[in-house]
PDB file of C-alpha atoms in Angstrom:
ATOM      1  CA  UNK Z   1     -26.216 142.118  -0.226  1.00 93.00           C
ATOM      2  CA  UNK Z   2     -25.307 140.588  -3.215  1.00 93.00           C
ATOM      3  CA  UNK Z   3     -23.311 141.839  -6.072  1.00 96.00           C
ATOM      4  CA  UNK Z   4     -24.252 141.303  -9.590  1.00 95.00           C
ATOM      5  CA  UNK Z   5     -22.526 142.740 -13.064  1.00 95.00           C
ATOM      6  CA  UNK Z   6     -24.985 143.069 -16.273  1.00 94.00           C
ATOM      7  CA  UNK Z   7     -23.748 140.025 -18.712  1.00 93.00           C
ATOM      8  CA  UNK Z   8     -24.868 139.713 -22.467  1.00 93.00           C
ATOM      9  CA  UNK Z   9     -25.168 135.787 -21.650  1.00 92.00           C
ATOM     10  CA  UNK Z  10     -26.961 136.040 -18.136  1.00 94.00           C
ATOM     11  CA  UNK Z  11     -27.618 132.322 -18.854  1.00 93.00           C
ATOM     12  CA  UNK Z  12     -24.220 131.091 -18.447  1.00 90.00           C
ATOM     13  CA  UNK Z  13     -24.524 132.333 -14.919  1.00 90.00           C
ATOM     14  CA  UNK Z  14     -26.446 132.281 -11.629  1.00 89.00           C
ATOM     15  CA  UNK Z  15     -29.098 135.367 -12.395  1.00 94.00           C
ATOM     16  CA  UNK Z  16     -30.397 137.836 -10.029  1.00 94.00           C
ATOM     17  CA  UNK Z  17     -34.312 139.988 -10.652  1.00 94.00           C
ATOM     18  CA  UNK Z  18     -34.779 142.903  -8.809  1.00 93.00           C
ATOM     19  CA  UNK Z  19     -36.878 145.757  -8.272  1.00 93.00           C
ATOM     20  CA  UNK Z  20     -36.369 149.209  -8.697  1.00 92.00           C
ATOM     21  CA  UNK Z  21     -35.200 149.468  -5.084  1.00 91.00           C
ATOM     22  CA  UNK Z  22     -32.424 147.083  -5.809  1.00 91.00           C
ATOM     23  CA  UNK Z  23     -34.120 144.265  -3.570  1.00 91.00           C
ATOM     24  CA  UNK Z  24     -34.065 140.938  -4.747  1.00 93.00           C
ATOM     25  CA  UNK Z  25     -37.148 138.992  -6.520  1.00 94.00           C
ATOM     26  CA  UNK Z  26     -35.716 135.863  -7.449  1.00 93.00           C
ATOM     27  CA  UNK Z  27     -32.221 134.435  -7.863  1.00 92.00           C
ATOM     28  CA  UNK Z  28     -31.570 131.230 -10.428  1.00 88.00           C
ATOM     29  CA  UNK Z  29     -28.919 129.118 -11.670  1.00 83.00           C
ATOM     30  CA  UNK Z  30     -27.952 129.438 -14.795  1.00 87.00           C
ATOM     31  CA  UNK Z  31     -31.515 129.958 -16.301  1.00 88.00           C
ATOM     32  CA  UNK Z  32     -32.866 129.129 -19.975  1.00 92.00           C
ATOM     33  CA  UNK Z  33     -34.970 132.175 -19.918  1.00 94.00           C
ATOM     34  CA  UNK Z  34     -33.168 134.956 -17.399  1.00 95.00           C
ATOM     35  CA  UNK Z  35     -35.490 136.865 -15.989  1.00 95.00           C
ATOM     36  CA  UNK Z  36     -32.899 139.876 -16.502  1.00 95.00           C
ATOM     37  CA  UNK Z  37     -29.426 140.458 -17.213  1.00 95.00           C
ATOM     38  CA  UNK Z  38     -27.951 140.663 -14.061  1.00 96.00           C
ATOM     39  CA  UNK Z  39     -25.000 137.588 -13.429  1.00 94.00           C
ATOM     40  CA  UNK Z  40     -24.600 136.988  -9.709  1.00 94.00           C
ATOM     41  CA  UNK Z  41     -20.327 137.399  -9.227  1.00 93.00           C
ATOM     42  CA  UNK Z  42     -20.030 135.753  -5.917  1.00 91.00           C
ATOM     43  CA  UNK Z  43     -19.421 138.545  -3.988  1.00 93.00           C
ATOM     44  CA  UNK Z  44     -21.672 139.226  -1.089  1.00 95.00           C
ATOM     45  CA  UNK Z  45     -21.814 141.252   2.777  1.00 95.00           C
ATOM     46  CA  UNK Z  46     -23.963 139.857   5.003  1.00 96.00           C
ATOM     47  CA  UNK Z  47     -24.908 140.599   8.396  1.00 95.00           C
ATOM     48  CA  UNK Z  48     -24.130 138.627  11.591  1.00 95.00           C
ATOM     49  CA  UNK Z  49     -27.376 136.420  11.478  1.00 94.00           C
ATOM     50  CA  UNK Z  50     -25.430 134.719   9.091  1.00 96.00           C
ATOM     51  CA  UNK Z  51     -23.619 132.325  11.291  1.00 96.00           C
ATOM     52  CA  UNK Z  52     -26.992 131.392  12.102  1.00 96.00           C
ATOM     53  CA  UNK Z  53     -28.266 130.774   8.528  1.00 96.00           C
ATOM     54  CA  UNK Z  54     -25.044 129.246   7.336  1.00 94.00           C
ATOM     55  CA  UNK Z  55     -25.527 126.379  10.506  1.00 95.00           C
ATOM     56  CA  UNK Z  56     -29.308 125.707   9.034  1.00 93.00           C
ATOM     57  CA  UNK Z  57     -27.852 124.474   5.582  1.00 92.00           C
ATOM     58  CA  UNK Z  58     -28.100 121.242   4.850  1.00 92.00           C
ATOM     59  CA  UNK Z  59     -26.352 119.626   1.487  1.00 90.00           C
ATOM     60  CA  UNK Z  60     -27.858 119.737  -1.563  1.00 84.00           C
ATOM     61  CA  UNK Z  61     -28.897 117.115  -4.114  1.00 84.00           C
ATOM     62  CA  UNK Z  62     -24.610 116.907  -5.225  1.00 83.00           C
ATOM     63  CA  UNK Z  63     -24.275 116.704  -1.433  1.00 88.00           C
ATOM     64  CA  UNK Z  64     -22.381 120.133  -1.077  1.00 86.00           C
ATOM     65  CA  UNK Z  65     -23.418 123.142   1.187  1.00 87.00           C
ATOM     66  CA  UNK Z  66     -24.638 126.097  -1.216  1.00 86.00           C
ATOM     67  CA  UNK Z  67     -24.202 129.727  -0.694  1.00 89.00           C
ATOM     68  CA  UNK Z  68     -27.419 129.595  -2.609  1.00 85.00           C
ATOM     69  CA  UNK Z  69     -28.722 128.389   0.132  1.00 89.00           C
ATOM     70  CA  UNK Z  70     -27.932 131.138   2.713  1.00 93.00           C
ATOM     71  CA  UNK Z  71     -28.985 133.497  -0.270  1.00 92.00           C
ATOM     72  CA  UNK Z  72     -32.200 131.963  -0.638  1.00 91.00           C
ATOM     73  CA  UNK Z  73     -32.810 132.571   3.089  1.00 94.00           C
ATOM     74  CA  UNK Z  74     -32.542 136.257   3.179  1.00 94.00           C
ATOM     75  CA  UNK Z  75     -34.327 136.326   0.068  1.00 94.00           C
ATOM     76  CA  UNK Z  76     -37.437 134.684   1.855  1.00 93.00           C
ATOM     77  CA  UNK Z  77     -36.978 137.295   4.763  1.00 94.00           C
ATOM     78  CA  UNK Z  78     -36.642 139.902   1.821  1.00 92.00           C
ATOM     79  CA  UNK Z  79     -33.976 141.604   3.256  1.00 94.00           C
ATOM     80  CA  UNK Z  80     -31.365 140.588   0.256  1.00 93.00           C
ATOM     81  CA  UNK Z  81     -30.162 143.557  -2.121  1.00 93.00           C
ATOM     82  CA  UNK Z  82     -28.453 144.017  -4.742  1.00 93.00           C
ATOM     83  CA  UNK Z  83     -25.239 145.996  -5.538  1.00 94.00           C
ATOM     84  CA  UNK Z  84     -24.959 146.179  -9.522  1.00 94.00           C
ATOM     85  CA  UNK Z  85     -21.412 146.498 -10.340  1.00 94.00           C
ATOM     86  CA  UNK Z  86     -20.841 149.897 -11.899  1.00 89.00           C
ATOM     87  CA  UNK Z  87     -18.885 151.275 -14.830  1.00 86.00           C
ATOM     88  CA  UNK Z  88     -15.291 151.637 -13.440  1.00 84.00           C
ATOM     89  CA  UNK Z  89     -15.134 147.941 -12.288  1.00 87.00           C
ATOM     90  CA  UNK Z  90     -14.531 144.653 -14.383  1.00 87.00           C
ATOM     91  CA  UNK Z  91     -15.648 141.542 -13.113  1.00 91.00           C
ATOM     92  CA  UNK Z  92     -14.145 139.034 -15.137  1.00 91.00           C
ATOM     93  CA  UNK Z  93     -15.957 135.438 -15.584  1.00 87.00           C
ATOM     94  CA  UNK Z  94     -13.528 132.491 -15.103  1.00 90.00           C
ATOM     95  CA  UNK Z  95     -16.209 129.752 -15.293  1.00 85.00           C
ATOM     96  CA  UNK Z  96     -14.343 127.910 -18.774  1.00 90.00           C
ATOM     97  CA  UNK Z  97     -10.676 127.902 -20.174  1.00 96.00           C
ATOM     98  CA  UNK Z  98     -11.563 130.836 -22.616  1.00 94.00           C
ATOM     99  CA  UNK Z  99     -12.836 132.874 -19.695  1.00 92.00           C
ATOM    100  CA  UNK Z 100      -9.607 131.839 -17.882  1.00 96.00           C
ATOM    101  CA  UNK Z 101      -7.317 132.967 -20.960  1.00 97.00           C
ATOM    102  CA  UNK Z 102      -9.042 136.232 -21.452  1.00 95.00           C
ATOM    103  CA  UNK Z 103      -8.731 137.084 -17.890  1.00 95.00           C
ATOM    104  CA  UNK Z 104      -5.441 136.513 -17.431  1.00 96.00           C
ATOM    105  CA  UNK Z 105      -4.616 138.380 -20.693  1.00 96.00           C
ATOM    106  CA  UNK Z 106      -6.923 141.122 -19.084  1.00 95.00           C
ATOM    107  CA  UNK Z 107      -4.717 141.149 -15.902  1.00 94.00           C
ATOM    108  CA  UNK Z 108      -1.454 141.354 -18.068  1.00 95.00           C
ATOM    109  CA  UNK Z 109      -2.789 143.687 -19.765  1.00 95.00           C
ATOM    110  CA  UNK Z 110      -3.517 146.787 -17.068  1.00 93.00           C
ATOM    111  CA  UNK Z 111      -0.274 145.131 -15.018  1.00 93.00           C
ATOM    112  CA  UNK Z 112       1.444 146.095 -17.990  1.00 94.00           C
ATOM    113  CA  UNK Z 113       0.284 149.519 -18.857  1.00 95.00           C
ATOM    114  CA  UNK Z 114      -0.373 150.867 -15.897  1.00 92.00           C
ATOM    115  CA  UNK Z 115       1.992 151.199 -12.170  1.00 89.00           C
ATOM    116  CA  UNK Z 116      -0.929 149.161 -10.512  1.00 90.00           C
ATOM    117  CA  UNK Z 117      -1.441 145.570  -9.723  1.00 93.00           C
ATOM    118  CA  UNK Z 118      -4.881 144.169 -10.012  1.00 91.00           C
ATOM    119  CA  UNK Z 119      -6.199 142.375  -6.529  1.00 88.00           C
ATOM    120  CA  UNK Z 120      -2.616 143.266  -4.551  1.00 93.00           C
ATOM    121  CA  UNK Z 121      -4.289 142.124  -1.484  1.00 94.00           C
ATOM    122  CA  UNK Z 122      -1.299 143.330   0.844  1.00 96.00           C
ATOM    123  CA  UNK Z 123      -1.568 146.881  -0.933  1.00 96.00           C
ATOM    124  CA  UNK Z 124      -5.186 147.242  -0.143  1.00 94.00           C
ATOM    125  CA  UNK Z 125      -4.589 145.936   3.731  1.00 96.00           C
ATOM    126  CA  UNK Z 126      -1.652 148.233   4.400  1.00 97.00           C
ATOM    127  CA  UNK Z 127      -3.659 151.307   2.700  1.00 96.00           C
ATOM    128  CA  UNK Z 128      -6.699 150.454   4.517  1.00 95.00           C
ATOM    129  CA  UNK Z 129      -4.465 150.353   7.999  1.00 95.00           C
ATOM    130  CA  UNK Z 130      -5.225 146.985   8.677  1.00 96.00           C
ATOM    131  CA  UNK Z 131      -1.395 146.441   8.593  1.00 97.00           C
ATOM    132  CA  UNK Z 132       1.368 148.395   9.742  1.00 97.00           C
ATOM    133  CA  UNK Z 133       4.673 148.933   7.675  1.00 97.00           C
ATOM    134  CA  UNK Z 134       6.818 146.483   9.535  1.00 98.00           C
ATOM    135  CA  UNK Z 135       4.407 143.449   8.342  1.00 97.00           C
ATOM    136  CA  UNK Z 136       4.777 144.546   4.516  1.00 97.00           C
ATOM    137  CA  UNK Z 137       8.315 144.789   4.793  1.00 97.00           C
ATOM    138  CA  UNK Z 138       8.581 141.615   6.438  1.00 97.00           C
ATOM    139  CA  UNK Z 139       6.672 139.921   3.155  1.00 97.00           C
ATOM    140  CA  UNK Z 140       9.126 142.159   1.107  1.00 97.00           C
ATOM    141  CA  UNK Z 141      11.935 140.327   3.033  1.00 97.00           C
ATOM    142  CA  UNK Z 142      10.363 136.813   2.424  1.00 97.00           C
ATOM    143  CA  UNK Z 143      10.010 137.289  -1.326  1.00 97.00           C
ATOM    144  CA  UNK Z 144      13.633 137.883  -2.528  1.00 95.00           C
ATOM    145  CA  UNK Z 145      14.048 139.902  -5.332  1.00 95.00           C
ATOM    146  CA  UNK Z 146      10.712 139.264  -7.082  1.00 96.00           C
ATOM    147  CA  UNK Z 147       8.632 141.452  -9.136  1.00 93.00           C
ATOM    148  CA  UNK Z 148       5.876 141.212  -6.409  1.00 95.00           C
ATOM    149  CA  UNK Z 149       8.510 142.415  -3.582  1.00 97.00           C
ATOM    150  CA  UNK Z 150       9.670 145.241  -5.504  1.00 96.00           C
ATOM    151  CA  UNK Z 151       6.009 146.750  -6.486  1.00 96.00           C
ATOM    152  CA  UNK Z 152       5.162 146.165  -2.404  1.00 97.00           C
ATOM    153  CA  UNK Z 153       8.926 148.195  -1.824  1.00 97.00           C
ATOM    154  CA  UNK Z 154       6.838 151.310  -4.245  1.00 95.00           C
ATOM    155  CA  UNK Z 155       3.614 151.299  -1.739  1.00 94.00           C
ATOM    156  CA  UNK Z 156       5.327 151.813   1.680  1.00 93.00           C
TER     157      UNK Z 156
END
């Protein structure tokens, strides 16, 4: 599965076409005519067979191993779908130093006005059981008297 958000600039970004039952058609980088709307966020569950795929890639023309690749693969087999991103979630592009800047400002932002932090990945282990208690408050021990070790102190 891959996970793409709808984008009014699809080609600024590695595009994904699909049919109506969210399989893939086609995935391209960064297109001069998208074939729809749909950015690919890097974001993507795959089965085991991946190990597999991932050991067939061979470098590409810049002489780096692509997750394109691997994607490209399942998308021969036509087994890859797509998970559009729903209202509810922001996916926030951080491919320039605008991007960057308005991400960050969007992070502030919600840190600021709400009780949550964005991406607290400690917060979603620890709620999700893969840790226990004692492992959070031994973080909360090793960051002092930081902001971060006082919002993980609210959680537990």
């Amino acid at each position: 599965t891959v996970f793409g958000h709808r984008v009014n600039d699809p080609e600024r970004f590695g595009v994904v076409e699909f049919d109506g039952d969210m399989n893939a058609i086609s995935i391209e980088g960064k297109p001069k005519r998208p074939k729809s709307d749909c950015a690919v966020v890097g974001l993507y569950f795959y089965p085991n067979s991946v190990v597999d795929i991932a050991k067939a890639v061979r470098p590409s023309a810049r002489g780096e191993l692509e997750i394109t690749s691997v994607n490209q693969a399942y998308l021969e087999q036509k087994v890859l779908k797509l998970q559009i991103l729903s209202r509810g979630y922001a996916w926030l592009d951080t491919g320039t130093h605008e991007a960057m800047s308005d991400a960050t400002e969007f992070v502030k932002a919600v840190e600021k006005r709400t009780v949550l932090k964005i991406a607290c990945i400690e917060e979603v282990a620890y709620k999700m059981k893969y840790i226990e208690k004692f492992q959070v408050e031994k973080l909360i021990d090793q960051l002092g008297k930081s902001d971060y070790a006082k919002y993980l102190k609210k959680i537990i």
